[in-house]
Short mmCIF file of C-alpha atoms and ligand atoms in Angstrom, two decimals:
data_model
loop_
_atom_site.label_atom_id
_atom_site.label_comp_id
_atom_site.label_asym_id
_atom_site.label_seq_id
_atom_site.Cartn_x
_atom_site.Cartn_y
_atom_site.Cartn_z
CA MET A 177 -6.56 14.45 35.38
CA ASN A 178 -2.92 13.62 36.33
CA GLN A 179 -1.47 12.17 32.70
CA GLU A 180 -0.10 9.23 35.44
CA LEU A 181 -3.48 7.94 36.46
CA LEU A 182 -5.19 8.08 33.24
CA MET A 183 -5.20 4.97 31.02
CA ASN A 184 -3.76 3.53 34.23
CA PRO A 185 -4.52 -0.08 33.90
CA ASN A 186 -4.76 -0.58 38.10
CA CYS A 187 -8.79 -0.05 38.59
CA LEU A 188 -8.00 0.66 41.87
CA VAL A 189 -5.78 3.63 40.68
CA ALA A 190 -8.49 4.01 37.82
CA ALA A 191 -11.54 3.83 40.27
CA LEU A 192 -10.07 5.64 43.33
CA GLU A 193 -8.24 8.60 40.72
CA LYS A 194 -5.25 8.39 43.17
CA PRO A 195 -1.94 7.00 43.07
CA ALA A 196 -1.24 3.99 44.72
CA ALA A 197 1.45 4.92 47.00
CA GLU A 198 -1.90 7.07 48.20
CA PHE A 199 -4.00 4.40 48.92
CA THR A 200 -6.09 4.60 52.18
CA LYS A 201 -7.52 1.61 54.71
CA ALA A 202 -10.79 3.62 53.86
CA ASP A 203 -10.17 3.39 49.68
CA ILE A 204 -9.71 -0.17 50.28
CA ILE A 205 -12.83 -0.87 51.78
CA SER A 206 -14.91 1.60 49.49
CA PHE A 207 -12.97 -0.61 46.72
CA ILE A 208 -14.21 -3.72 48.05
CA GLN A 209 -17.61 -3.08 48.27
CA LYS A 210 -18.85 -1.12 45.25
CA ASN A 211 -16.80 -4.07 42.71
CA ASN A 212 -18.52 -7.27 44.88
CA ILE A 213 -14.60 -8.11 45.94
CA ARG A 214 -15.71 -11.23 47.94
CA MET A 215 -12.16 -12.10 49.26
CA VAL A 216 -9.25 -11.22 49.91
CA ASN A 217 -5.48 -12.41 49.97
CA PHE A 218 -2.44 -11.58 52.19
CA MET A 219 0.78 -12.09 49.68
CA TYR A 220 4.13 -12.46 51.13
CA PRO A 221 8.00 -13.64 50.38
CA ALA A 222 9.34 -15.91 52.28
CA ALA A 223 13.27 -16.93 52.47
CA ASP A 224 12.41 -19.59 49.51
CA GLY A 225 12.51 -16.31 47.58
CA ARG A 226 8.71 -17.00 46.37
CA LEU A 227 5.21 -15.84 47.19
CA LYS A 228 2.76 -16.84 49.95
CA THR A 229 -0.66 -16.60 49.71
CA LEU A 230 -3.16 -16.40 52.85
CA ASN A 231 -7.10 -15.58 52.01
CA PHE A 232 -9.64 -14.76 54.08
CA VAL A 233 -13.10 -14.41 53.10
CA ILE A 234 -15.32 -11.49 53.72
CA ASN A 235 -17.31 -12.22 56.82
CA ASN A 236 -18.66 -8.79 56.86
CA ALA A 237 -17.75 -5.21 57.31
CA ALA A 238 -16.66 -5.20 60.76
CA TYR A 239 -14.30 -9.04 59.72
CA LEU A 240 -12.58 -7.19 57.17
CA ASP A 241 -11.89 -4.10 58.37
CA ALA A 242 -10.67 -5.70 61.74
CA ILE A 243 -8.07 -8.16 59.27
CA LEU A 244 -6.91 -4.71 57.29
CA THR A 245 -6.17 -3.17 61.09
CA CYS A 246 -4.54 -6.18 62.66
CA GLY A 247 -3.34 -8.16 59.98
CA GLU A 248 -3.08 -12.02 61.07
CA ARG A 249 -0.78 -14.59 62.88
CA VAL A 250 1.52 -16.64 60.53
CA ASP A 251 3.90 -19.32 61.69
CA GLY A 252 7.43 -17.60 61.05
CA SER A 253 9.81 -20.69 61.54
CA SER A 254 7.72 -22.55 58.20
CA LEU A 255 8.74 -18.99 56.65
CA PHE A 256 11.89 -18.09 57.39
CA PRO A 257 14.83 -20.36 59.01
CA PHE A 258 16.35 -18.22 61.26
CA ILE A 259 12.68 -18.30 63.90
CA GLU A 260 12.68 -20.93 65.93
CA ALA A 261 9.72 -23.47 65.91
CA GLY A 262 9.59 -22.57 70.42
CA SER A 263 8.56 -19.03 70.03
CA SER A 264 7.57 -19.16 66.44
CA ASP A 265 4.32 -16.27 65.40
CA LEU A 266 4.64 -13.43 63.51
CA TYR A 267 2.12 -10.97 62.19
CA VAL A 268 1.80 -10.28 58.79
CA VAL A 269 -0.25 -6.88 57.77
CA PRO A 270 -0.90 -6.36 54.51
CA ARG A 271 0.36 -2.42 52.85
CA PHE A 272 -2.47 -0.77 50.88
CA ARG A 273 0.03 0.75 48.61
CA THR A 274 0.39 -2.42 46.95
CA ALA A 275 -3.57 -3.62 46.49
CA PHE A 276 -4.50 -5.26 43.43
CA VAL A 277 -7.04 -7.29 41.92
CA ASP A 278 -5.92 -11.09 41.16
CA PRO A 279 -6.36 -11.42 37.75
CA PHE A 280 -6.28 -15.57 37.72
CA ALA A 281 -9.03 -15.77 40.85
CA GLU A 282 -12.28 -17.19 40.12
CA ILE A 283 -14.50 -15.41 43.34
CA PRO A 284 -13.51 -11.47 42.84
CA THR A 285 -10.21 -11.00 44.95
CA LEU A 286 -8.40 -8.61 46.01
CA SER A 287 -4.73 -8.96 47.05
CA MET A 288 -1.75 -6.83 49.12
CA LEU A 289 1.87 -7.70 49.90
CA CYS A 290 2.11 -7.87 53.69
CA SER A 291 5.25 -6.85 55.77
CA PHE A 292 6.38 -8.94 58.81
CA PHE A 293 6.02 -8.06 62.67
CA ASN A 294 7.02 -9.79 65.69
CA LYS A 295 5.90 -10.03 69.31
CA ASP A 296 6.43 -6.68 70.12
CA GLY A 297 4.91 -5.38 67.31
CA GLU A 298 8.05 -4.30 65.76
CA PRO A 299 9.67 -4.39 62.16
CA LEU A 300 10.72 -8.35 61.93
CA GLU A 301 14.97 -6.81 62.21
CA SER A 302 16.22 -9.81 59.54
CA SER A 303 12.90 -10.10 56.61
CA PRO A 304 14.34 -8.96 53.76
CA GLU A 305 11.26 -6.10 53.07
CA HIS A 306 12.31 -4.70 56.48
CA THR A 307 16.16 -4.70 55.06
CA LEU A 308 15.77 -3.22 51.88
CA HIS A 309 13.45 -0.63 53.70
CA LYS A 310 16.41 0.45 55.83
CA ALA A 311 18.78 0.26 53.11
CA CYS A 312 17.05 2.80 51.40
CA LYS A 313 16.47 4.50 54.60
CA ALA A 314 20.38 4.62 55.07
CA PHE A 315 20.94 5.89 51.51
CA THR A 316 18.37 8.60 51.75
CA ASP A 317 19.90 9.51 55.64
CA VAL A 318 23.42 9.32 53.93
CA THR A 319 23.16 11.36 50.71
CA GLY A 320 19.70 13.66 50.55
CA MET A 321 18.58 11.65 47.79
CA GLU A 322 16.07 8.74 46.92
CA PHE A 323 17.22 4.95 45.51
CA GLN A 324 15.08 4.36 42.85
CA ALA A 325 15.76 0.82 40.95
CA MET A 326 13.86 -1.18 37.78
CA GLY A 327 14.63 -5.12 36.99
CA GLU A 328 14.66 -6.59 34.14
CA LEU A 329 13.13 -9.82 34.26
CA GLU A 330 14.48 -12.49 31.83
CA TYR A 331 12.93 -16.42 31.48
CA TYR A 332 12.63 -19.25 29.45
CA VAL A 333 9.41 -20.29 28.29
CA ILE A 334 9.46 -24.24 27.37
CA SER A 335 6.91 -25.92 25.36
CA PRO A 336 6.97 -28.95 22.71
CA ASP A 337 8.58 -28.43 19.33
CA THR A 338 6.67 -28.73 16.45
CA GLY A 339 9.56 -28.13 13.93
CA MET A 340 7.39 -25.19 12.56
CA PHE A 341 8.51 -21.56 11.65
CA GLN A 342 12.22 -22.96 13.64
CA ALA A 343 13.56 -20.08 15.37
CA THR A 344 17.25 -18.78 14.72
CA ASP A 345 19.42 -20.70 17.51
CA GLN A 346 20.89 -17.47 19.60
CA ARG A 347 19.04 -15.07 17.50
CA GLY A 348 16.07 -14.62 19.04
CA TYR A 349 16.56 -10.80 20.08
CA HIS A 350 13.44 -8.87 19.56
CA GLU A 351 11.95 -11.76 17.26
CA SER A 352 8.18 -11.72 15.71
CA ALA A 353 6.09 -14.31 15.83
CA PRO A 354 5.70 -17.04 14.51
CA TYR A 355 9.27 -17.79 14.61
CA ALA A 356 8.69 -15.98 18.11
CA LYS A 357 6.26 -18.83 19.79
CA PHE A 358 5.17 -16.99 23.13
CA ASN A 359 4.73 -13.27 22.13
CA ASP A 360 1.23 -13.32 22.93
CA PHE A 361 2.28 -15.05 26.53
CA ARG A 362 4.23 -12.62 27.31
CA THR A 363 2.28 -9.61 25.94
CA GLN A 364 -0.82 -11.39 28.64
CA CYS A 365 1.81 -11.75 31.16
CA MET A 366 2.43 -8.00 30.49
CA SER A 367 -1.00 -6.34 30.79
CA TYR A 368 -2.03 -8.94 34.40
CA ILE A 369 1.51 -7.28 35.66
CA ALA A 370 0.28 -4.12 34.68
CA GLN A 371 -2.95 -4.64 36.17
CA THR A 372 -1.42 -5.53 39.73
CA GLY A 373 0.82 -2.25 39.55
CA GLY A 374 3.74 -3.08 37.80
CA GLN A 375 5.24 -0.64 36.21
CA ILE A 376 6.38 -2.28 32.60
CA LYS A 377 9.05 -0.21 30.16
CA TYR A 378 8.45 -2.84 27.59
CA GLY A 379 8.11 -6.85 26.69
CA HIS A 380 10.62 -8.84 23.55
CA SER A 381 12.03 -12.10 23.15
CA GLU A 382 15.27 -12.15 24.33
CA VAL A 383 18.13 -13.72 22.61
CA GLY A 384 18.19 -17.08 23.98
CA ASN A 385 16.49 -19.44 21.66
CA PHE A 386 17.27 -23.09 21.16
CA THR A 387 15.71 -26.81 20.96
CA LEU A 388 16.94 -29.72 23.62
CA ASP A 389 14.82 -32.99 23.51
CA GLY A 390 12.38 -32.04 21.41
CA MET A 391 11.51 -28.79 23.45
CA ILE A 392 11.81 -25.47 22.76
CA TYR A 393 13.82 -22.92 24.96
CA GLU A 394 12.54 -19.75 23.81
CA GLN A 395 13.89 -16.14 26.55
CA ASN A 396 11.89 -13.74 27.00
CA GLU A 397 12.26 -10.51 28.40
CA ILE A 398 10.26 -8.01 30.66
CA GLU A 399 11.64 -4.82 31.67
CA PHE A 400 10.00 -2.65 34.23
CA LEU A 401 10.40 1.65 34.67
CA PRO A 402 12.52 2.91 37.37
CA VAL A 403 10.52 3.22 40.67
CA ARG A 404 11.24 3.65 45.01
CA ALA A 405 13.45 0.82 45.19
CA GLU A 406 11.52 -0.76 46.92
CA ASP A 407 8.36 -1.22 45.04
CA ALA A 408 10.68 -2.45 42.27
CA ALA A 409 11.20 -5.08 44.44
CA ASP A 410 7.33 -5.60 45.18
CA GLN A 411 6.69 -5.30 41.65
CA LEU A 412 9.22 -8.12 40.53
CA MET A 413 8.09 -9.78 42.82
CA ILE A 414 4.14 -10.11 41.83
CA ALA A 415 5.80 -10.09 38.36
CA LYS A 416 6.60 -13.76 38.90
CA TRP A 417 3.89 -15.01 40.61
CA VAL A 418 1.97 -13.82 37.06
CA ILE A 419 4.54 -15.45 34.86
CA ARG A 420 4.78 -18.95 36.37
CA SER A 421 0.84 -19.03 37.53
CA LEU A 422 -0.03 -17.86 34.01
CA GLY A 423 2.58 -20.27 32.48
CA TYR A 424 0.82 -22.67 34.24
CA ARG A 425 -2.72 -21.83 32.93
CA TYR A 426 -1.49 -22.25 29.30
CA GLY A 427 1.08 -25.52 30.08
CA TYR A 428 4.36 -23.90 29.51
CA ASN A 429 7.15 -24.53 31.33
CA VAL A 430 8.83 -20.88 32.67
CA THR A 431 11.82 -21.03 34.64
CA PHE A 432 14.15 -17.98 35.78
CA ALA A 433 16.68 -20.50 36.02
CA PRO A 434 20.20 -18.22 35.34
CA LYS A 435 21.84 -21.04 33.09
CA ILE A 436 20.57 -23.96 31.26
CA THR A 437 22.75 -25.03 29.00
CA ALA A 438 26.51 -23.90 28.35
CA GLY A 439 26.95 -22.03 25.39
CA LYS A 440 23.35 -20.88 25.08
CA ALA A 441 22.19 -17.43 26.72
CA GLY A 442 21.85 -17.35 31.00
CA SER A 443 19.07 -15.79 31.62
CA GLY A 444 20.09 -12.38 33.77
CA LEU A 445 18.07 -9.84 36.55
CA HIS A 446 19.69 -7.07 35.45
CA VAL A 447 18.90 -3.84 37.61
CA HIS A 448 19.11 -0.15 36.26
CA MET A 449 19.49 2.50 38.98
CA ARG A 450 18.83 6.43 39.16
CA ILE A 451 19.43 9.03 42.58
CA VAL A 452 16.62 11.56 42.76
CA LYS A 453 16.50 14.69 44.56
CA ASP A 454 13.16 16.43 44.80
CA GLY A 455 11.66 14.83 42.05
CA GLN A 456 14.84 15.61 39.30
CA ASN A 457 17.81 13.07 38.10
CA GLN A 458 20.24 13.07 39.35
CA MET A 459 22.54 10.85 37.23
CA LEU A 460 23.62 13.35 34.48
CA LYS A 461 24.86 16.90 34.95
CA ASP A 462 25.26 19.48 32.01
CA GLY A 463 24.39 16.33 29.61
CA VAL A 464 27.38 13.65 31.13
CA LEU A 465 26.97 11.22 33.45
CA SER A 466 27.47 13.18 36.96
CA GLU A 467 29.56 12.92 39.55
CA THR A 468 26.25 11.79 41.81
CA ALA A 469 26.60 8.49 39.30
CA CYS A 470 30.47 8.24 39.13
CA LYS A 471 30.32 7.93 42.79
CA ALA A 472 27.18 5.47 43.09
CA ILE A 473 29.22 3.12 40.56
CA ALA A 474 32.70 3.41 42.65
CA GLY A 475 30.21 1.75 45.70
CA MET A 476 29.02 -0.79 43.29
CA MET A 477 32.45 -1.53 41.89
CA GLU A 478 33.86 -2.33 45.44
CA LEU A 479 30.78 -3.96 46.54
CA ALA A 480 30.64 -6.03 43.39
CA PRO A 481 32.30 -9.10 45.07
CA SER A 482 29.51 -9.46 47.69
CA ILE A 483 26.56 -8.36 45.93
CA THR A 484 26.40 -11.98 44.16
CA ALA A 485 26.11 -13.58 47.68
CA PHE A 486 22.25 -11.50 46.83
CA GLY A 487 21.98 -11.56 43.27
CA ASN A 488 23.41 -14.94 42.47
CA THR A 489 22.30 -17.62 45.27
CA ASN A 490 22.88 -21.13 43.98
CA PRO A 491 25.74 -22.89 42.21
CA THR A 492 24.28 -22.50 38.45
CA SER A 493 24.50 -18.62 38.93
CA TYR A 494 28.01 -19.32 38.37
CA PHE A 495 27.95 -20.65 35.00
CA ARG A 496 26.02 -17.92 33.33
CA LEU A 497 28.97 -15.84 34.57
CA VAL A 498 30.96 -16.65 31.52
CA PRO A 499 32.43 -15.15 28.39
CA HIS A 500 30.64 -14.29 25.43
CA GLN A 501 27.60 -14.34 26.61
CA GLU A 502 26.41 -11.08 27.33
CA ALA A 503 26.88 -11.90 30.97
CA PRO A 504 29.80 -9.95 33.18
CA THR A 505 33.26 -11.98 34.21
CA ASN A 506 35.00 -8.97 35.56
CA VAL A 507 34.86 -5.73 37.87
CA CYS A 508 34.36 -3.08 35.36
CA TRP A 509 32.54 -0.30 33.89
CA GLY A 510 31.66 1.35 30.51
CA ASP A 511 29.25 3.20 28.16
CA ARG A 512 26.83 0.99 26.07
CA ASN A 513 29.22 -2.10 26.78
CA ARG A 514 27.42 -5.54 27.30
CA SER A 515 30.67 -6.98 28.45
CA VAL A 516 30.80 -5.16 31.82
CA LEU A 517 29.51 -5.31 34.72
CA VAL A 518 27.95 -2.13 35.06
CA ARG A 519 26.91 -0.28 31.69
CA VAL A 520 25.61 3.30 31.71
CA PRO A 521 22.68 2.90 28.45
CA LEU A 522 22.11 5.13 26.06
CA GLY A 523 20.81 8.11 27.98
CA TRP A 524 18.99 10.62 25.22
CA ALA A 525 21.36 12.88 25.96
CA ALA A 526 22.14 14.51 22.96
CA LYS A 527 20.44 17.73 21.75
CA THR A 528 18.51 17.02 18.72
CA ASP A 529 14.85 15.90 18.23
CA MET A 530 14.61 13.12 17.06
CA CYS A 531 10.67 13.14 17.06
CA THR A 532 10.77 16.00 14.91
CA LEU A 533 13.09 14.79 12.80
CA ALA A 534 11.50 11.07 12.16
CA ASN A 535 7.86 13.29 11.62
CA PRO A 536 8.79 16.58 9.85
CA LEU A 537 5.17 17.81 10.73
CA GLU A 538 5.79 17.86 14.21
CA ASN A 539 6.95 21.07 16.03
CA GLU A 540 9.77 20.47 18.74
CA SER A 541 8.89 19.10 21.60
CA HIS A 542 11.70 20.03 24.69
CA PHE A 543 11.21 16.96 26.30
CA ASP A 544 12.67 16.57 29.77
CA THR A 545 14.71 13.43 28.80
CA SER A 546 17.02 14.05 31.62
CA GLN A 547 14.61 11.90 33.54
CA LYS A 548 15.73 8.56 31.40
CA GLN A 549 19.63 8.37 32.25
CA THR A 550 20.22 4.81 34.40
CA VAL A 551 23.28 2.93 35.34
CA GLU A 552 22.57 -1.38 35.08
CA MET A 553 24.52 -3.42 37.29
CA ARG A 554 24.11 -6.97 35.61
CA SER A 555 25.94 -9.48 37.87
CA PRO A 556 22.32 -10.74 39.32
CA ASP A 557 19.95 -13.42 38.14
CA GLY A 558 16.30 -14.98 38.99
CA SER A 559 17.72 -16.74 41.56
CA ALA A 560 18.51 -13.94 43.97
CA ASP A 561 16.60 -12.37 46.83
CA LEU A 562 14.57 -9.59 45.20
CA TYR A 563 14.66 -7.16 48.48
CA GLN A 564 18.00 -8.58 50.08
CA LEU A 565 19.59 -7.68 46.23
CA LEU A 566 18.23 -4.33 46.13
CA ALA A 567 19.05 -3.57 49.42
CA GLY A 568 22.75 -4.68 48.87
CA LEU A 569 22.98 -1.83 46.12
CA ALA A 570 21.41 0.33 47.85
CA VAL A 571 24.30 0.09 50.25
CA ALA A 572 27.28 -0.47 47.24
CA CYS A 573 25.73 3.09 45.91
CA ARG A 574 25.43 4.79 49.34
CA HIS A 575 29.10 2.90 50.14
CA GLY A 576 30.27 4.83 47.12
CA PHE A 577 29.35 8.23 48.69
CA GLU A 578 31.08 7.50 51.82
CA ILE A 579 34.19 6.09 50.73
CA GLU A 580 37.53 9.40 49.72
CA ASN A 581 38.61 7.87 46.65
CA ALA A 582 35.14 6.79 44.57
CA LEU A 583 36.02 8.91 41.33
CA ASP A 584 39.31 7.24 41.60
CA ILE A 585 37.91 4.13 41.74
CA ALA A 586 35.40 4.97 38.91
CA LYS A 587 38.17 5.93 36.73
CA ARG A 588 40.30 3.29 37.31
CA THR A 589 37.42 0.55 36.66
CA TYR A 590 36.00 2.24 33.45
CA VAL A 591 36.55 0.50 30.23
CA ASN A 592 35.59 1.37 26.86
CA VAL A 593 36.59 -1.56 24.54
CA ASN A 594 35.11 -5.52 24.50
CA ILE A 595 37.27 -6.48 27.40
CA HIS A 596 36.81 -10.49 26.15
CA GLN A 597 38.42 -9.40 22.41
CA LYS A 598 41.61 -10.99 21.88
CA GLU A 599 43.64 -7.54 21.47
CA ASN A 600 42.10 -6.46 24.99
CA GLU A 601 43.75 -9.14 27.20
CA ASP A 602 46.29 -6.66 29.18
CA LYS A 603 42.90 -4.86 30.18
CA LEU A 604 40.79 -8.15 31.04
CA LYS A 605 44.19 -9.10 33.37
CA ALA A 606 43.82 -5.67 35.35
CA LEU A 607 40.38 -5.90 36.52
CA ALA A 608 39.36 -7.68 39.50
CA GLN A 609 37.42 -11.08 39.29
CA LEU A 610 33.98 -11.50 40.12
CA PRO A 611 33.15 -14.54 42.38
CA ASP A 612 33.16 -17.86 40.37
CA SER A 613 30.92 -19.58 43.02
CA CYS A 614 28.84 -19.91 46.06
CA ALA A 615 31.59 -20.26 47.87
CA ALA A 616 33.90 -17.76 46.80
CA SER A 617 30.41 -15.28 46.90
CA ALA A 618 30.39 -16.38 50.75
CA GLU A 619 34.38 -15.65 51.33
CA CYS A 620 33.87 -11.83 49.77
CA LEU A 621 30.46 -11.41 52.07
CA GLN A 622 32.43 -12.41 55.46
CA LYS A 623 35.37 -9.77 54.54
CA GLN A 624 32.71 -7.14 53.23
CA ARG A 625 30.10 -7.55 55.99
CA ALA A 626 30.39 -4.69 58.05
CA VAL A 627 29.55 -2.31 55.52
CA PHE A 628 26.19 -4.25 54.63
CA GLU A 629 26.00 -4.34 58.59
CA GLN A 630 26.76 -0.37 59.13
CA TYR A 631 23.99 1.64 60.08
CA HIS A 632 22.05 -1.57 60.65
CA VAL A 633 20.79 -2.38 57.75
CA PHE A 634 21.74 -6.06 57.19
CA SER A 635 21.43 -7.69 60.80
CA PRO A 636 24.46 -10.00 61.07
CA ALA A 637 21.85 -12.97 61.42
CA MET A 638 20.91 -12.43 58.33
CA ILE A 639 24.27 -12.14 56.79
CA ASP A 640 25.21 -15.26 58.94
CA GLY A 641 22.33 -17.20 57.45
CA ILE A 642 23.24 -15.66 53.59
CA ILE A 643 27.05 -17.01 53.98
CA CYS A 644 26.11 -20.14 55.88
CA LYS A 645 23.46 -21.28 52.82
CA LEU A 646 26.19 -20.01 50.13
CA ARG A 647 28.97 -21.97 51.68
CA SER A 648 26.70 -25.38 52.00
CA TYR A 649 26.69 -25.86 47.85
CA GLU A 650 30.74 -26.76 48.42
CA ASP A 651 31.05 -25.87 45.01
CA LYS A 652 34.29 -24.17 44.95
CA THR A 653 35.56 -25.91 41.81
CA LEU A 654 32.09 -26.77 40.57
CA ARG A 655 32.16 -24.68 37.11
CA ALA A 656 35.76 -26.59 36.66
CA ASP A 657 34.53 -29.54 37.56
CA LEU A 658 31.31 -29.94 35.22
CA ASP A 659 33.72 -28.38 31.88
CA GLY A 660 32.05 -30.68 28.89
CA LYS A 661 29.82 -32.69 31.25
CA PRO A 662 26.19 -31.40 29.06
CA GLU A 663 24.65 -34.37 31.72
CA GLU A 664 25.65 -33.27 34.76
CA MET A 665 25.38 -29.81 34.07
CA LEU A 666 21.35 -30.56 33.34
CA GLU A 667 20.87 -32.46 36.66
CA LEU A 668 22.23 -29.70 38.41
CA VAL A 669 19.96 -27.08 36.09
CA HIS A 670 17.14 -29.36 36.98
CA LYS A 671 17.90 -29.11 40.76
CA TYR A 672 17.98 -25.09 40.89
CA PHE A 673 15.10 -25.11 38.19
CA HIS A 674 12.79 -22.96 39.69
CA CYS A 675 14.57 -21.02 41.58
CA GLY A 676 13.60 -17.19 43.39
N1 LIG B 229 20.57 -8.63 26.02
C1 LIG B 229 21.28 -8.77 27.00
O1 LIG B 229 21.97 -7.64 27.77
C2 LIG B 229 21.01 -10.31 27.47
C3 LIG B 229 21.94 -10.68 28.96
C4 LIG B 229 22.05 -11.94 29.11
N2 LIG B 229 21.08 -12.51 28.78
C5 LIG B 229 22.91 -12.33 30.71
O2 LIG B 229 22.78 -13.24 31.24
O3 LIG B 229 23.00 -11.53 31.71
#
């Protein structure tokens, strides 16, 4: 049997013996019948970034076939601000490839994510999910390659502090129990996410760790594997729902908020990307970063000031983008360097066989490590609209193949030092700054919107909506205004505690 199907924790994949991308309606019906599934849930993200749920009881086989084939009708005006109440009906139609058994439901339930369609049966032009689809298609049309991505979900778990086995402040990275208190919670989340089809790389406790008003704030991270960008967004969407739902059951509060308090690690949602042709990763050539990768990076350098409009969507986002907190502040890229905006992490490009070196009994494996190299965009955070963010990144990477001076831009923005060290002051001054507020991101997006609207990827109405929302916060000077005012900062954090 195919190695990728063996030991697969998604029970539909295991039972149907095929990858999720190949699920058909007949497969779904047969799984439902054989496994005594009694309910079907349609789930879809609305403009608030949250996954909404519509329950169906399976009245009979004919009804099941009808809902899987026709989808259902929903009130679009309650889901998206751009839909008028006067003509608000939309269709939601399930995508079979996203089917999973709900890990929380008491009554056996099969859930699926849906796509939105308008009255004419066409994909809803301004839905974030369709925007991502268009962005990926435009990427492939222009470059002849596939855009793949994966996210790193960082979140804080919050629970009363018992005072036992205190963790070291801001030293929680990869901490084990009992200093890390929520490792079991994280692994349970990982297990459920994997059952829903999420392709996880690993999970660990993160740097952020502090106590505030008798509560422990412990930062954790779950990192995914690169997949088609559309699947990556779906998987992150479901993962956030799983983590929150399980947190609620354990009695833990969980937040993906970008920043909780000044001086402590914020939570990012870094996105790793790779570009694939005929199943082969194109990010390396002869063991070094390829021209393809450099062009994509150049595109991101150019459009970084507007990527924050999709990835950093509330005023607290900009309290995270400050020096010395492993978060980016300036438009630059570099190798393995956590102070840059786009990081090129270690990619197993060295020629040694480390497994044999660590295990002298092993023969050399000649493992193809070329698939592993990615580049990582570090500005986004948990407030991002996942579909718009990945669409924005697909546009930016595509843009790198369309501008003539891409390789010069890449050369100019490369740094190989920590830009926040005193001796590198001049280097820092020469680099463009990321926007420092929602207001600034809105202005940048307004200037660069044509690239995002090219090939009809982002609809002008969607861009108008994003700009209008960002401007509504009126936060142009907020970061400076709240400097040294922790109480007011905390008030702001609570307002946007459950973002995205
Ligand atoms: N290890 C890391 O890269 C931490 C990232 C950091 N938490 C951020 O805000 O982006």
